[in-house]
mmCIF file of C-alpha atoms and ligand atoms in Angstrom:
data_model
loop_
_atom_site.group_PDB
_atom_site.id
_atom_site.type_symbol
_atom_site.label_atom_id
_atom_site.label_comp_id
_atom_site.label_asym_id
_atom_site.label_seq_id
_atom_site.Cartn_x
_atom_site.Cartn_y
_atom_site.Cartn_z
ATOM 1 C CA UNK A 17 -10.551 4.120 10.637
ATOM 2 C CA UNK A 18 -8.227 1.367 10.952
ATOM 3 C CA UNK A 19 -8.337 -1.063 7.808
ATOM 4 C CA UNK A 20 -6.852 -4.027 6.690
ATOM 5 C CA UNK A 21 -5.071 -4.869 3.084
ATOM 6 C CA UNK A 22 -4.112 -8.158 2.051
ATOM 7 C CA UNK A 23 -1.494 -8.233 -0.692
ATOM 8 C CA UNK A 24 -1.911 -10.101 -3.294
ATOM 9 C CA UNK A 25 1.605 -10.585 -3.864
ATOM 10 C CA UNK A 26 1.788 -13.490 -1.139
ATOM 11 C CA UNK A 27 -1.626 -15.167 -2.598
ATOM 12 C CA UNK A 28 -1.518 -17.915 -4.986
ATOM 13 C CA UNK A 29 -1.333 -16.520 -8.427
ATOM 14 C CA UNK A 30 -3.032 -19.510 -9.777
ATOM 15 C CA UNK A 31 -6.051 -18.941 -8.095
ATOM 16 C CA UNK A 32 -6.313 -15.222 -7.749
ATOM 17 C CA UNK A 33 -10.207 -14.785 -7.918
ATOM 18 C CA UNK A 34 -10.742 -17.019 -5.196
ATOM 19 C CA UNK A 35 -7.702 -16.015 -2.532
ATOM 20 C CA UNK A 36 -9.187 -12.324 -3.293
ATOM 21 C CA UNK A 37 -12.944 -13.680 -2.183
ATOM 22 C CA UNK A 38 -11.819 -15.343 0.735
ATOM 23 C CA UNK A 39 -9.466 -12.379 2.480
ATOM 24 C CA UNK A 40 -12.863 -10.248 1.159
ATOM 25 C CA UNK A 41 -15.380 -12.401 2.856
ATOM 26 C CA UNK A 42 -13.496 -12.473 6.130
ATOM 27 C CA UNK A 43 -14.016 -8.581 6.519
ATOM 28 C CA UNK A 44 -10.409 -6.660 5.121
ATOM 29 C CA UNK A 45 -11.784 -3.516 3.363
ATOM 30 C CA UNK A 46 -8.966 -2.841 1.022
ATOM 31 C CA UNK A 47 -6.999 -5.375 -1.489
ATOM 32 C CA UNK A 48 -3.243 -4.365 -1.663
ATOM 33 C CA UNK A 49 -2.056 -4.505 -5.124
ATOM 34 C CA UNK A 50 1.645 -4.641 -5.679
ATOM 35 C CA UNK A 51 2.894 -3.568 -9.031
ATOM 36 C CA UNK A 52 5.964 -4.217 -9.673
ATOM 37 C CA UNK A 53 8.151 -3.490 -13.109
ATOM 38 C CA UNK A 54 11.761 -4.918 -12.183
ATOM 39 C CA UNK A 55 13.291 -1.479 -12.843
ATOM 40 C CA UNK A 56 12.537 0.529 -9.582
ATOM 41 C CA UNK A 57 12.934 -3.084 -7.884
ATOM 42 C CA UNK A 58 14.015 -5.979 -8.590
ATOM 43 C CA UNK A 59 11.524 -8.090 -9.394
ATOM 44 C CA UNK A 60 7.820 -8.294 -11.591
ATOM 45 C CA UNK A 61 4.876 -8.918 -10.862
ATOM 46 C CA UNK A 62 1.411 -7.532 -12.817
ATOM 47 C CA UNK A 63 -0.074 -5.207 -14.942
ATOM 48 C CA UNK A 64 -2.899 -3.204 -15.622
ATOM 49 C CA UNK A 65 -4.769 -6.380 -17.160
ATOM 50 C CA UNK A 66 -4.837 -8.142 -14.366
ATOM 51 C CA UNK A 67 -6.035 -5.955 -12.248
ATOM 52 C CA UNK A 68 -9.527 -5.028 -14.471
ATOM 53 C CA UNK A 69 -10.404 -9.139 -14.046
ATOM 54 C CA UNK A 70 -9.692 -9.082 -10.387
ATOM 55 C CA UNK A 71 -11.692 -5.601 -10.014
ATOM 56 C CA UNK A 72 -14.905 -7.895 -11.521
ATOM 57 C CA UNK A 73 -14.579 -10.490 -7.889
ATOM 58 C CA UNK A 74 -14.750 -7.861 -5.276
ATOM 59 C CA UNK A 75 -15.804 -4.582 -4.442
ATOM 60 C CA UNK A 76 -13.339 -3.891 -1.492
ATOM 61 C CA UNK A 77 -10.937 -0.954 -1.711
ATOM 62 C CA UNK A 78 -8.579 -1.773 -4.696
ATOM 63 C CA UNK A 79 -5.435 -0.817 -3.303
ATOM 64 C CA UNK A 80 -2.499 -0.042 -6.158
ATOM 65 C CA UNK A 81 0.945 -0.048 -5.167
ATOM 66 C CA UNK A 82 3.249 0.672 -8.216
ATOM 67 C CA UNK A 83 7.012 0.452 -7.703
ATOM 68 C CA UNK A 84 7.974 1.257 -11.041
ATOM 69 C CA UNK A 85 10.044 4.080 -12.530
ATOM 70 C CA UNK A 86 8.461 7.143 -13.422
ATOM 71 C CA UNK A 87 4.252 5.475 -12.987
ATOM 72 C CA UNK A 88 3.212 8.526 -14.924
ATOM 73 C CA UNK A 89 3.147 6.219 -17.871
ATOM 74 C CA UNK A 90 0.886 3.818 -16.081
ATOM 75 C CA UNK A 91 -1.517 6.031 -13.908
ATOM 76 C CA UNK A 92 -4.580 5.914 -16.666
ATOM 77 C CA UNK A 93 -4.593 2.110 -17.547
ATOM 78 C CA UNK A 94 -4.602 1.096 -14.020
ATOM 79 C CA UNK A 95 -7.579 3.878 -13.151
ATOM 80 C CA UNK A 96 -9.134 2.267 -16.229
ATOM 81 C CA UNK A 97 -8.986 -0.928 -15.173
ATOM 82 C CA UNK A 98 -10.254 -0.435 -11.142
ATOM 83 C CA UNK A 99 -8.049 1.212 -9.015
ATOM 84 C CA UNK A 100 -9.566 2.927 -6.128
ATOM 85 C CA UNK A 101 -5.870 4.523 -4.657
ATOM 86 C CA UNK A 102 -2.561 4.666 -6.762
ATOM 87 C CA UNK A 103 0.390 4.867 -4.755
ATOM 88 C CA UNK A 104 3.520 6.056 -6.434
ATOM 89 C CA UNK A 105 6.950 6.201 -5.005
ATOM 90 C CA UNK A 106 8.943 9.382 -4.121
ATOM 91 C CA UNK A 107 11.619 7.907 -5.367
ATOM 92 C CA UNK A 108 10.528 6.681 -8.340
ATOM 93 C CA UNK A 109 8.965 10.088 -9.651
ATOM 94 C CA UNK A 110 11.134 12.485 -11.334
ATOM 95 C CA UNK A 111 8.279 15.504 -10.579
ATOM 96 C CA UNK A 112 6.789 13.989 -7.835
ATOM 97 C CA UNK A 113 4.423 16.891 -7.449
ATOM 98 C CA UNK A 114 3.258 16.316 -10.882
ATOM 99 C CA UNK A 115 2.424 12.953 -10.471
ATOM 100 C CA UNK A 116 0.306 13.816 -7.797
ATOM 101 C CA UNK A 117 -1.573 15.797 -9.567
ATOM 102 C CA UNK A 118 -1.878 13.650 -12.523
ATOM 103 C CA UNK A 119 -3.461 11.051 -10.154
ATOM 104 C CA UNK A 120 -6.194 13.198 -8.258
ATOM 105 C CA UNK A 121 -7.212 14.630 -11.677
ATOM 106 C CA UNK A 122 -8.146 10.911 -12.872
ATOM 107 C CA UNK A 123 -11.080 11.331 -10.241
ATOM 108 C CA UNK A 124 -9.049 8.311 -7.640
ATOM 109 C CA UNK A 125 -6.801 8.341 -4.561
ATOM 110 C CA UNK A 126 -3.312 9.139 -4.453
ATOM 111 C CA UNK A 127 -1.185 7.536 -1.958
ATOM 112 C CA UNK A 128 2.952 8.562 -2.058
ATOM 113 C CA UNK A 129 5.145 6.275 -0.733
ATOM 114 C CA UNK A 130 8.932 5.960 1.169
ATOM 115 C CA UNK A 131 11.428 3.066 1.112
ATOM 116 C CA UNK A 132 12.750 2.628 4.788
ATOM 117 C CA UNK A 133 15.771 5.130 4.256
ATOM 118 C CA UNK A 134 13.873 7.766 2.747
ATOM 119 C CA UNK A 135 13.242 10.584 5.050
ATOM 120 C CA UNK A 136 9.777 11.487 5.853
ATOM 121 C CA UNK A 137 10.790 15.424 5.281
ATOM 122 C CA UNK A 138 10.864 14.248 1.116
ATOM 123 C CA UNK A 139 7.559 14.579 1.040
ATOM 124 C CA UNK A 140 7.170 17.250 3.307
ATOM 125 C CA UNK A 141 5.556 19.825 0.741
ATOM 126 C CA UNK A 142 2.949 17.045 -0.583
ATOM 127 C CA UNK A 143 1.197 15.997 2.491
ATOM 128 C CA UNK A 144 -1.386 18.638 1.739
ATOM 129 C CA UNK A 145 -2.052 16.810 -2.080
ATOM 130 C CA UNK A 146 -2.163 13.076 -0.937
ATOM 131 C CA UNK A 147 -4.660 11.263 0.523
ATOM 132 C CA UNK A 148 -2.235 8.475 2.318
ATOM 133 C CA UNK A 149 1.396 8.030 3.039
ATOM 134 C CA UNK A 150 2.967 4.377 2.643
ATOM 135 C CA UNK A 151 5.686 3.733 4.777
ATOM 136 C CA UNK A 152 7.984 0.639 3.190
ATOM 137 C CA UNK A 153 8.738 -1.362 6.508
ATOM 138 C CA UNK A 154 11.053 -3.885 4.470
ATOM 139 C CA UNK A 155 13.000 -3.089 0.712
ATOM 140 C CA UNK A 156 10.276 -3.473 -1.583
ATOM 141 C CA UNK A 157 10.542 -5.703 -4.178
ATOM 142 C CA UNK A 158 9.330 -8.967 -2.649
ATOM 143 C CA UNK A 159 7.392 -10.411 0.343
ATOM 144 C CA UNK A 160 8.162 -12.479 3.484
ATOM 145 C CA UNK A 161 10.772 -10.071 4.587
ATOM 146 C CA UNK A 162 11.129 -8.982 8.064
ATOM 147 C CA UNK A 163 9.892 -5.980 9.432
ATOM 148 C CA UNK A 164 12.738 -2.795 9.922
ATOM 149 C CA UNK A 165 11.905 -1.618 13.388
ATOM 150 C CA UNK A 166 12.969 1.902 12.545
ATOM 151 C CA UNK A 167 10.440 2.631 10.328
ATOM 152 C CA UNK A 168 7.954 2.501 13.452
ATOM 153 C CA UNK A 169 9.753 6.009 14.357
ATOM 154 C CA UNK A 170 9.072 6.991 10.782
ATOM 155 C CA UNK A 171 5.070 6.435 11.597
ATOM 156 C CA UNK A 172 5.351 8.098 14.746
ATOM 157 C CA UNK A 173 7.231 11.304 13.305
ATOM 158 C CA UNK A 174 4.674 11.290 10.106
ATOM 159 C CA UNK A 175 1.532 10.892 12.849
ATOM 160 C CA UNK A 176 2.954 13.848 14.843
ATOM 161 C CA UNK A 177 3.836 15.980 12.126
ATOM 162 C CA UNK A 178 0.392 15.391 10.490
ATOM 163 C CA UNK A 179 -1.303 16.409 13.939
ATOM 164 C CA UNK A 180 0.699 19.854 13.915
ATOM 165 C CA UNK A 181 -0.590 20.623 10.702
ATOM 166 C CA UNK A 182 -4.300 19.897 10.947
ATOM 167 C CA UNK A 183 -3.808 16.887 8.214
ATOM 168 C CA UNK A 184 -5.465 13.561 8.974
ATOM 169 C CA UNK A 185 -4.111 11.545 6.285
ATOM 170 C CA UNK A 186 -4.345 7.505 6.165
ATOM 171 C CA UNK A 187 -0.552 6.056 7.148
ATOM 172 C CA UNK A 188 -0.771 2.713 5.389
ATOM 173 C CA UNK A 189 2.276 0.099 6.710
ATOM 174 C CA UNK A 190 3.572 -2.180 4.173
ATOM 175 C CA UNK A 191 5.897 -4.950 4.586
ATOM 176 C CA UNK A 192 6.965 -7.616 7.164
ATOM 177 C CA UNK A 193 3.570 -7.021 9.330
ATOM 178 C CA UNK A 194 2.777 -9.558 11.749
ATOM 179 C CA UNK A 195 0.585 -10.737 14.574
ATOM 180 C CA UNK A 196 3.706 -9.795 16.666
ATOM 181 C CA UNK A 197 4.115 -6.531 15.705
ATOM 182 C CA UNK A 198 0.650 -5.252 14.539
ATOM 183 C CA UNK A 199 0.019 -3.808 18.316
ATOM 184 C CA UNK A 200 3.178 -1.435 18.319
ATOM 185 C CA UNK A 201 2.492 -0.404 14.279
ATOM 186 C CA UNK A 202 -0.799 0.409 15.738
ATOM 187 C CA UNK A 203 -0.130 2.571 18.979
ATOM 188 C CA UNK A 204 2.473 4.224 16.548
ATOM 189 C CA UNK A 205 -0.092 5.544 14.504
ATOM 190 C CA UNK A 206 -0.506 3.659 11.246
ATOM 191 C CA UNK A 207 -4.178 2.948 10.159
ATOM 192 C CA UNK A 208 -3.881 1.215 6.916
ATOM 193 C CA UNK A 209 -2.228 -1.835 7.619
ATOM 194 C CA UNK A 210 -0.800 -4.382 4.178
ATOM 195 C CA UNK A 211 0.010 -7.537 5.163
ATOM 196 C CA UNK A 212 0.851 -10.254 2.436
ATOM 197 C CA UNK A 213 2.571 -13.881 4.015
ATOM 198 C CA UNK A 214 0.786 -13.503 7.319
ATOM 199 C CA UNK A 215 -2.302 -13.517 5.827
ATOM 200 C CA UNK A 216 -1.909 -15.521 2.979
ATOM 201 C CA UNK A 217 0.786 -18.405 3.926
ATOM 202 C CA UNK A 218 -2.152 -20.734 6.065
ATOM 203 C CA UNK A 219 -6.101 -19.836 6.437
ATOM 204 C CA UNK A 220 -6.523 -16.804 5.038
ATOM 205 C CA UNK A 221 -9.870 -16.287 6.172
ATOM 206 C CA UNK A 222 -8.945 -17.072 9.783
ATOM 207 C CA UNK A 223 -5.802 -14.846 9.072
ATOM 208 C CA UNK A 224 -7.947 -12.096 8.036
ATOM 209 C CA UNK A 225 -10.480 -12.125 11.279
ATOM 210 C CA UNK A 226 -6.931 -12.211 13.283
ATOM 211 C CA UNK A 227 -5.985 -8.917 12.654
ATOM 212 C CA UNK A 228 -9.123 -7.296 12.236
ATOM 213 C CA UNK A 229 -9.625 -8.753 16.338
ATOM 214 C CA UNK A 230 -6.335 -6.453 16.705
ATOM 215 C CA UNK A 231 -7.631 -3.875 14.526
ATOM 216 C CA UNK A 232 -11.010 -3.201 16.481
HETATM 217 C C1 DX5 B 30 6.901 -5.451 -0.985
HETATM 218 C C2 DX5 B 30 5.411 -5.142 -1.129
HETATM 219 C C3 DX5 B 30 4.616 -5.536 0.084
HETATM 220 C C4 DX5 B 30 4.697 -7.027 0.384
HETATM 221 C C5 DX5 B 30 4.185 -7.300 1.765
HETATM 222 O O1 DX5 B 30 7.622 -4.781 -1.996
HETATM 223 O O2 DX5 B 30 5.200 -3.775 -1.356
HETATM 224 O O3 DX5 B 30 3.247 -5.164 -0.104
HETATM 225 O O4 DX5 B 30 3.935 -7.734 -0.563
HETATM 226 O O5 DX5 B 30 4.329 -8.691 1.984
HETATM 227 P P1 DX5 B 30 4.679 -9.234 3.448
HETATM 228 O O6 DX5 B 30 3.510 -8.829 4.313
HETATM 229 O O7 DX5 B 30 4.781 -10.713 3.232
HETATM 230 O O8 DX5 B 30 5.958 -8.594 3.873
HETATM 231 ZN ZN1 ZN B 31 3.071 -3.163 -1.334
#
């Protein structure tokens, strides 16, 4: 199923509740949470906290994203406080394996996730664990970046390679998605699609039915 997940990171942080009701009242099914601990990348954004008041405006798919070294430390508080999928970094985990683990066993999703550069055969011996591979399509760390075309070929490899092994994992596509390009990310084979400043820069709502129309 193809599904769309605003991030958060592009809304207005002043009004959180609300930018959260309108991109959930327009239709998107998840809510893309970017955690960010300026360590792993360069910049901060929320914790834990935040997310257990935003869990109480919406019952869409809260969607955790944590780039932060070694999320081990953090996997219980943000289960605690809502989170329906963690993703974790390959990069960022020293026993990647581990963390998986750790994640599944709190009873939620676990999602792993690759920066651009990071080959998709990293995570080659964890497909059968996960429940969704992020692909970075820009450096993570902030929004409003433009999309890396190469990563399409990374979704089109990780689709293919899936199909040979009988796995039909979600491909969630994070970072510089557009109206533009949403079409190609698509027929490439992603089905979880994040998309921060092209939803939230303008109507949201209106944003929102947008892609969905792409997306049906
Ligand atoms: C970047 C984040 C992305 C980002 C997407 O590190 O992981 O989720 O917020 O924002 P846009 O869609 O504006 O590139
Ligand atoms: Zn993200």
């Amino acid at each position: 199923m193809k599904c769309l997940s605003p991030s958060i990171l592009a809304a207005d942080y002043g009004k959180l509740a609300e930018e959260i009701r309108k991109v959930d009242e327009a239709g998107a099914q998840y809510i893309h949470i970017d955690v960010m601990d300026g360590a792993f990348v360069p910049n901060i954004t929320i914790g834990a906290p935040v997310l257990a008041d935003l869990r109480k405006y919406t019952d869409k798919i809260m969607d955790v994203h944590l780039m932060v070294k070694e999320p081990d430390r953090f996997v219980e508080d943000f289960v605690e406080a809502g989170a329906d999928i963690i993703t974790v970094h390959a990069e960022a985990c020293t026993h990647l394996d581990r963390t998986i683990s750790h994640i599944k066993e709190q009873g939620v999703l676990a999602g792993v996730a690759l920066n651009p550069a990071t080959p998709i055969s990293t995570i080659t011996h964890v497909l059968e664990m996960v429940d969704m591979v992020l692909i970075m399509s820009v450096n993570p760390g902030f929004g409003g970046q433009s999309f890396i075309p190469y990563t399409l070929d990374k979704i089109v490899d990780l689709r293919r390679c899936l199909g040979e092994r009988g796995l039909k994992l979600d491909i969630q596509i994070d970072g510089g998605v557009t109206l533009d390009n949403i079409d190609d990310i698509l027929d490439a084979g992603a089905n979880i699609i994040v998309a921060g400043s092209s939803v939230f820069h303008g109507d949201a709502g209106a944003n929102v039915a947008a892609f969905l129309e792409h997306m049906s």
